[in-house]
Amino acid sequence: MENPANVRVIAAIRAIPAGQVAGYGEVARRAGLPGRARMVARLLATNDDPCLPWHRVVRADGRIAFAPGSASYLEQCARLRSEGVKVEAGRVRGLRPAPTVDQQLWGDHG
DNA sequence: ACCTTGACAGCGA
DNA sequence: TTCGCTGCCAAGG
């Protein structure tokens, strides 16, 4: 992690509370990088920190980014379930296909 | 420097 | 909801 952008992204991901999930684009804009969803994905792909809650990052529609059946897919799915996140057909409950999603993903308290 | 690939997102059909 | 197209940025060949 050399550039501050990556640091911001990492921070944003680490800011996702357990039991909650966030989309790549959501994380990106939380990191101050609107439109950099793919950067988040690439960053996770090159991520080496095991402490990073990467499993809390899903696609905008709430589906797992990995191919159904793949090791990573099962891994993420298992981790999410372990946190109480409802996952059905590779899709996460609590996330809606509708936009204007903000604090809905980051806690309804504030 | 050019083209392709990738853990994506948004919009229209 | 699913499929296709476009926009986006960085790394690899």
PDB file of C-alpha atoms (C1' of nucleotides) in Angstrom:
ATOM      1  CA  MET A   1       0.000   0.000   0.000  1.00  0.00           C
ATOM      2  CA  GLU A   2       1.896   3.040  -1.175  1.00  0.00           C
ATOM      3  CA  ASN A   3      -0.676   5.402  -2.591  1.00  0.00           C
ATOM      4  CA  PRO A   4      -3.269   7.028  -0.288  1.00  0.00           C
ATOM      5  CA  ALA A   5      -6.066   5.945  -2.601  1.00  0.00           C
ATOM      6  CA  ASN A   6      -5.532   2.302  -1.759  1.00  0.00           C
ATOM      7  CA  VAL A   7      -5.296   3.172   1.899  1.00  0.00           C
ATOM      8  CA  ARG A   8      -8.638   4.939   1.677  1.00  0.00           C
ATOM      9  CA  VAL A   9     -10.205   1.896   0.054  1.00  0.00           C
ATOM     10  CA  ILE A  10      -8.752  -0.451   2.646  1.00  0.00           C
ATOM     11  CA  ALA A  11     -10.040   1.815   5.387  1.00  0.00           C
ATOM     12  CA  ALA A  12     -13.482   1.884   3.821  1.00  0.00           C
ATOM     13  CA  ILE A  13     -13.579  -1.901   3.666  1.00  0.00           C
ATOM     14  CA  ARG A  14     -12.387  -2.210   7.246  1.00  0.00           C
ATOM     15  CA  ALA A  15     -15.129   0.240   8.168  1.00  0.00           C
ATOM     16  CA  ILE A  16     -17.797  -2.226   7.118  1.00  0.00           C
ATOM     17  CA  PRO A  17     -19.334  -3.593  10.327  1.00  0.00           C
ATOM     18  CA  ALA A  18     -19.616  -7.346  10.766  1.00  0.00           C
ATOM     19  CA  GLY A  19     -22.945  -8.691   9.619  1.00  0.00           C
ATOM     20  CA  GLN A  20     -23.161  -5.962   7.015  1.00  0.00           C
ATOM     21  CA  VAL A  21     -22.107  -5.817   3.391  1.00  0.00           C
ATOM     22  CA  ALA A  22     -21.270  -3.124   0.862  1.00  0.00           C
ATOM     23  CA  GLY A  23     -20.955  -2.952  -2.890  1.00  0.00           C
ATOM     24  CA  TYR A  24     -17.658  -2.299  -4.644  1.00  0.00           C
ATOM     25  CA  GLY A  25     -18.868   1.033  -5.919  1.00  0.00           C
ATOM     26  CA  GLU A  26     -20.202   1.864  -2.493  1.00  0.00           C
ATOM     27  CA  VAL A  27     -16.834   1.176  -0.903  1.00  0.00           C
ATOM     28  CA  ALA A  28     -15.154   3.193  -3.614  1.00  0.00           C
ATOM     29  CA  ARG A  29     -17.203   6.308  -3.020  1.00  0.00           C
ATOM     30  CA  ARG A  30     -16.873   5.856   0.733  1.00  0.00           C
ATOM     31  CA  ALA A  31     -13.154   5.988   0.058  1.00  0.00           C
ATOM     32  CA  GLY A  32     -13.612   9.199  -1.884  1.00  0.00           C
ATOM     33  CA  LEU A  33     -13.147   7.441  -5.210  1.00  0.00           C
ATOM     34  CA  PRO A  34     -16.497   7.560  -7.022  1.00  0.00           C
ATOM     35  CA  GLY A  35     -16.535   5.396 -10.112  1.00  0.00           C
ATOM     36  CA  ARG A  36     -13.519   3.400  -8.991  1.00  0.00           C
ATOM     37  CA  ALA A  37     -15.443   0.204  -8.256  1.00  0.00           C
ATOM     38  CA  ARG A  38     -13.065  -1.792 -10.393  1.00  0.00           C
ATOM     39  CA  MET A  39     -10.162  -0.366  -8.500  1.00  0.00           C
ATOM     40  CA  VAL A  40     -11.633  -1.783  -5.310  1.00  0.00           C
ATOM     41  CA  ALA A  41     -11.993  -5.139  -7.029  1.00  0.00           C
ATOM     42  CA  ARG A  42      -8.443  -5.057  -8.296  1.00  0.00           C
ATOM     43  CA  LEU A  43      -7.215  -4.009  -4.901  1.00  0.00           C
ATOM     44  CA  LEU A  44      -8.965  -6.938  -3.260  1.00  0.00           C
ATOM     45  CA  ALA A  45      -7.600  -9.232  -5.930  1.00  0.00           C
ATOM     46  CA  THR A  46      -4.089  -8.120  -5.059  1.00  0.00           C
ATOM     47  CA  ASN A  47      -4.882  -7.944  -1.375  1.00  0.00           C
ATOM     48  CA  ASP A  48      -2.551  -9.817   0.935  1.00  0.00           C
ATOM     49  CA  ASP A  49      -3.941  -8.780   4.290  1.00  0.00           C
ATOM     50  CA  PRO A  50      -5.880 -11.716   5.848  1.00  0.00           C
ATOM     51  CA  CYS A  51      -7.363  -9.331   8.425  1.00  0.00           C
ATOM     52  CA  LEU A  52      -9.178  -7.464   5.674  1.00  0.00           C
ATOM     53  CA  PRO A  53     -12.934  -8.208   5.726  1.00  0.00           C
ATOM     54  CA  TRP A  54     -13.022  -8.712   1.959  1.00  0.00           C
ATOM     55  CA  HIS A  55     -16.001 -11.038   2.299  1.00  0.00           C
ATOM     56  CA  ARG A  56     -18.183  -8.051   3.239  1.00  0.00           C
ATOM     57  CA  VAL A  57     -17.721  -6.635  -0.212  1.00  0.00           C
ATOM     58  CA  VAL A  58     -20.238  -7.823  -2.758  1.00  0.00           C
ATOM     59  CA  ARG A  59     -21.570  -6.650  -6.077  1.00  0.00           C
ATOM     60  CA  ALA A  60     -24.044  -3.783  -6.353  1.00  0.00           C
ATOM     61  CA  ASP A  61     -26.929  -6.211  -6.771  1.00  0.00           C
ATOM     62  CA  GLY A  62     -25.889  -8.082  -3.637  1.00  0.00           C
ATOM     63  CA  ARG A  63     -24.538 -11.109  -5.446  1.00  0.00           C
ATOM     64  CA  ILE A  64     -21.188 -12.717  -4.763  1.00  0.00           C
ATOM     65  CA  ALA A  65     -18.620 -11.512  -7.262  1.00  0.00           C
ATOM     66  CA  PHE A  66     -17.023 -14.927  -7.590  1.00  0.00           C
ATOM     67  CA  ALA A  67     -18.277 -17.693  -9.814  1.00  0.00           C
ATOM     68  CA  PRO A  68     -20.835 -19.903  -8.041  1.00  0.00           C
ATOM     69  CA  GLY A  69     -19.090 -23.047  -6.861  1.00  0.00           C
ATOM     70  CA  SER A  70     -15.593 -21.618  -6.841  1.00  0.00           C
ATOM     71  CA  ALA A  71     -13.491 -21.886  -3.691  1.00  0.00           C
ATOM     72  CA  SER A  72     -13.515 -18.136  -3.110  1.00  0.00           C
ATOM     73  CA  TYR A  73     -17.248 -18.080  -3.630  1.00  0.00           C
ATOM     74  CA  LEU A  74     -17.847 -20.724  -0.985  1.00  0.00           C
ATOM     75  CA  GLU A  75     -15.342 -19.020   1.276  1.00  0.00           C
ATOM     76  CA  GLN A  76     -17.092 -15.655   1.103  1.00  0.00           C
ATOM     77  CA  CYS A  77     -20.503 -17.249   1.411  1.00  0.00           C
ATOM     78  CA  ALA A  78     -19.429 -19.181   4.518  1.00  0.00           C
ATOM     79  CA  ARG A  79     -17.861 -16.133   6.131  1.00  0.00           C
ATOM     80  CA  LEU A  80     -20.956 -14.034   5.540  1.00  0.00           C
ATOM     81  CA  ARG A  81     -23.190 -16.721   6.980  1.00  0.00           C
ATOM     82  CA  SER A  82     -20.861 -16.906   9.969  1.00  0.00           C
ATOM     83  CA  GLU A  83     -21.579 -13.233  10.589  1.00  0.00           C
ATOM     84  CA  GLY A  84     -25.295 -13.759  10.367  1.00  0.00           C
ATOM     85  CA  VAL A  85     -25.628 -12.460   6.831  1.00  0.00           C
ATOM     86  CA  LYS A  86     -28.394 -14.210   4.973  1.00  0.00           C
ATOM     87  CA  VAL A  87     -27.134 -15.533   1.663  1.00  0.00           C
ATOM     88  CA  GLU A  88     -29.427 -17.208  -0.838  1.00  0.00           C
ATOM     89  CA  ALA A  89     -28.529 -18.304  -4.354  1.00  0.00           C
ATOM     90  CA  GLY A  90     -25.275 -16.389  -4.086  1.00  0.00           C
ATOM     91  CA  ARG A  91     -27.189 -13.280  -3.179  1.00  0.00           C
ATOM     92  CA  VAL A  92     -27.114 -11.288   0.041  1.00  0.00           C
ATOM     93  CA  ARG A  93     -30.213 -10.334   1.946  1.00  0.00           C
ATOM     94  CA  GLY A  94     -30.525  -6.795   3.194  1.00  0.00           C
ATOM     95  CA  LEU A  95     -29.405  -5.308  -0.065  1.00  0.00           C
ATOM     96  CA  ARG A  96     -31.768  -3.969  -2.664  1.00  0.00           C
ATOM     97  CA  PRO A  97     -31.321  -3.446  -6.416  1.00  0.00           C
ATOM     98  CA  ALA A  98     -32.626   0.063  -5.892  1.00  0.00           C
ATOM     99  CA  PRO A  99     -30.129   2.960  -5.812  1.00  0.00           C
ATOM    100  CA  THR A 100     -30.025   5.782  -3.264  1.00  0.00           C
ATOM    101  CA  VAL A 101     -28.433   3.293  -0.900  1.00  0.00           C
ATOM    102  CA  ASP A 102     -26.270   4.996   1.701  1.00  0.00           C
ATOM    103  CA  GLN A 103     -26.407   4.396   5.389  1.00  0.00           C
ATOM    104  CA  GLN A 104     -28.697   1.481   4.718  1.00  0.00           C
ATOM    105  CA  LEU A 105     -25.618  -0.626   4.257  1.00  0.00           C
ATOM    106  CA  TRP A 106     -23.638   0.988   7.027  1.00  0.00           C
ATOM    107  CA  GLY A 107     -26.103   0.700   9.875  1.00  0.00           C
ATOM    108  CA  ASP A 108     -29.553   2.148  10.282  1.00  0.00           C
ATOM    109  CA  HIS A 109     -28.648   3.977  13.474  1.00  0.00           C
ATOM    110  CA  GLY A 110     -27.000   6.861  11.768  1.00  0.00           C
TER     111      GLY A 110
ATOM    112  C1'  DA B   1       2.902   2.974 -26.363  1.00  0.00           C
ATOM    113  C1'  DC B   2      -1.163  -0.389 -27.640  1.00  0.00           C
ATOM    114  C1'  DC B   3      -4.428  -3.991 -26.586  1.00  0.00           C
ATOM    115  C1'  DT B   4      -6.551  -7.188 -23.387  1.00  0.00           C
ATOM    116  C1'  DT B   5      -8.166  -8.500 -18.912  1.00  0.00           C
ATOM    117  C1'  DG B   6     -10.508  -7.894 -14.468  1.00  0.00           C
ATOM    118  C1'  DA B   7     -13.500 -10.026  -7.206  1.00  0.00           C
ATOM    119  C1'  DC B   8     -17.570  -3.616 -11.145  1.00  0.00           C
ATOM    120  C1'  DA B   9     -21.629  -0.193 -11.939  1.00  0.00           C
ATOM    121  C1'  DG B  10     -25.475   2.001 -14.319  1.00  0.00           C
ATOM    122  C1'  DC B  11     -28.944   2.144 -17.973  1.00  0.00           C
ATOM    123  C1'  DG B  12     -32.030   0.425 -21.565  1.00  0.00           C
ATOM    124  C1'  DA B  13     -34.565  -3.539 -23.690  1.00  0.00           C
TER     125       DA B  13
ATOM    126  C1'  DT C   1     -34.619 -10.596 -13.372  1.00  0.00           C
ATOM    127  C1'  DT C   2     -31.501 -11.390 -17.160  1.00  0.00           C
ATOM    128  C1'  DC C   3     -28.668  -9.844 -21.249  1.00  0.00           C
ATOM    129  C1'  DG C   4     -25.892  -6.401 -23.730  1.00  0.00           C
ATOM    130  C1'  DC C   5     -23.461  -1.961 -24.052  1.00  0.00           C
ATOM    131  C1'  DT C   6     -20.767   1.684 -22.180  1.00  0.00           C
ATOM    132  C1'  DG C   7     -17.748   4.013 -18.698  1.00  0.00           C
ATOM    133  C1'  DC C   8     -14.021   3.467 -15.563  1.00  0.00           C
ATOM    134  C1'  DC C   9      -8.962   2.681 -14.048  1.00  0.00           C
ATOM    135  C1'  DA C  10      -4.790  -0.171 -13.289  1.00  0.00           C
ATOM    136  C1'  DA C  11      -1.848  -4.168 -14.282  1.00  0.00           C
ATOM    137  C1'  DG C  12       0.041  -7.534 -17.571  1.00  0.00           C
ATOM    138  C1'  DG C  13       1.655  -9.131 -22.198  1.00  0.00           C
TER     139       DG C  13
END
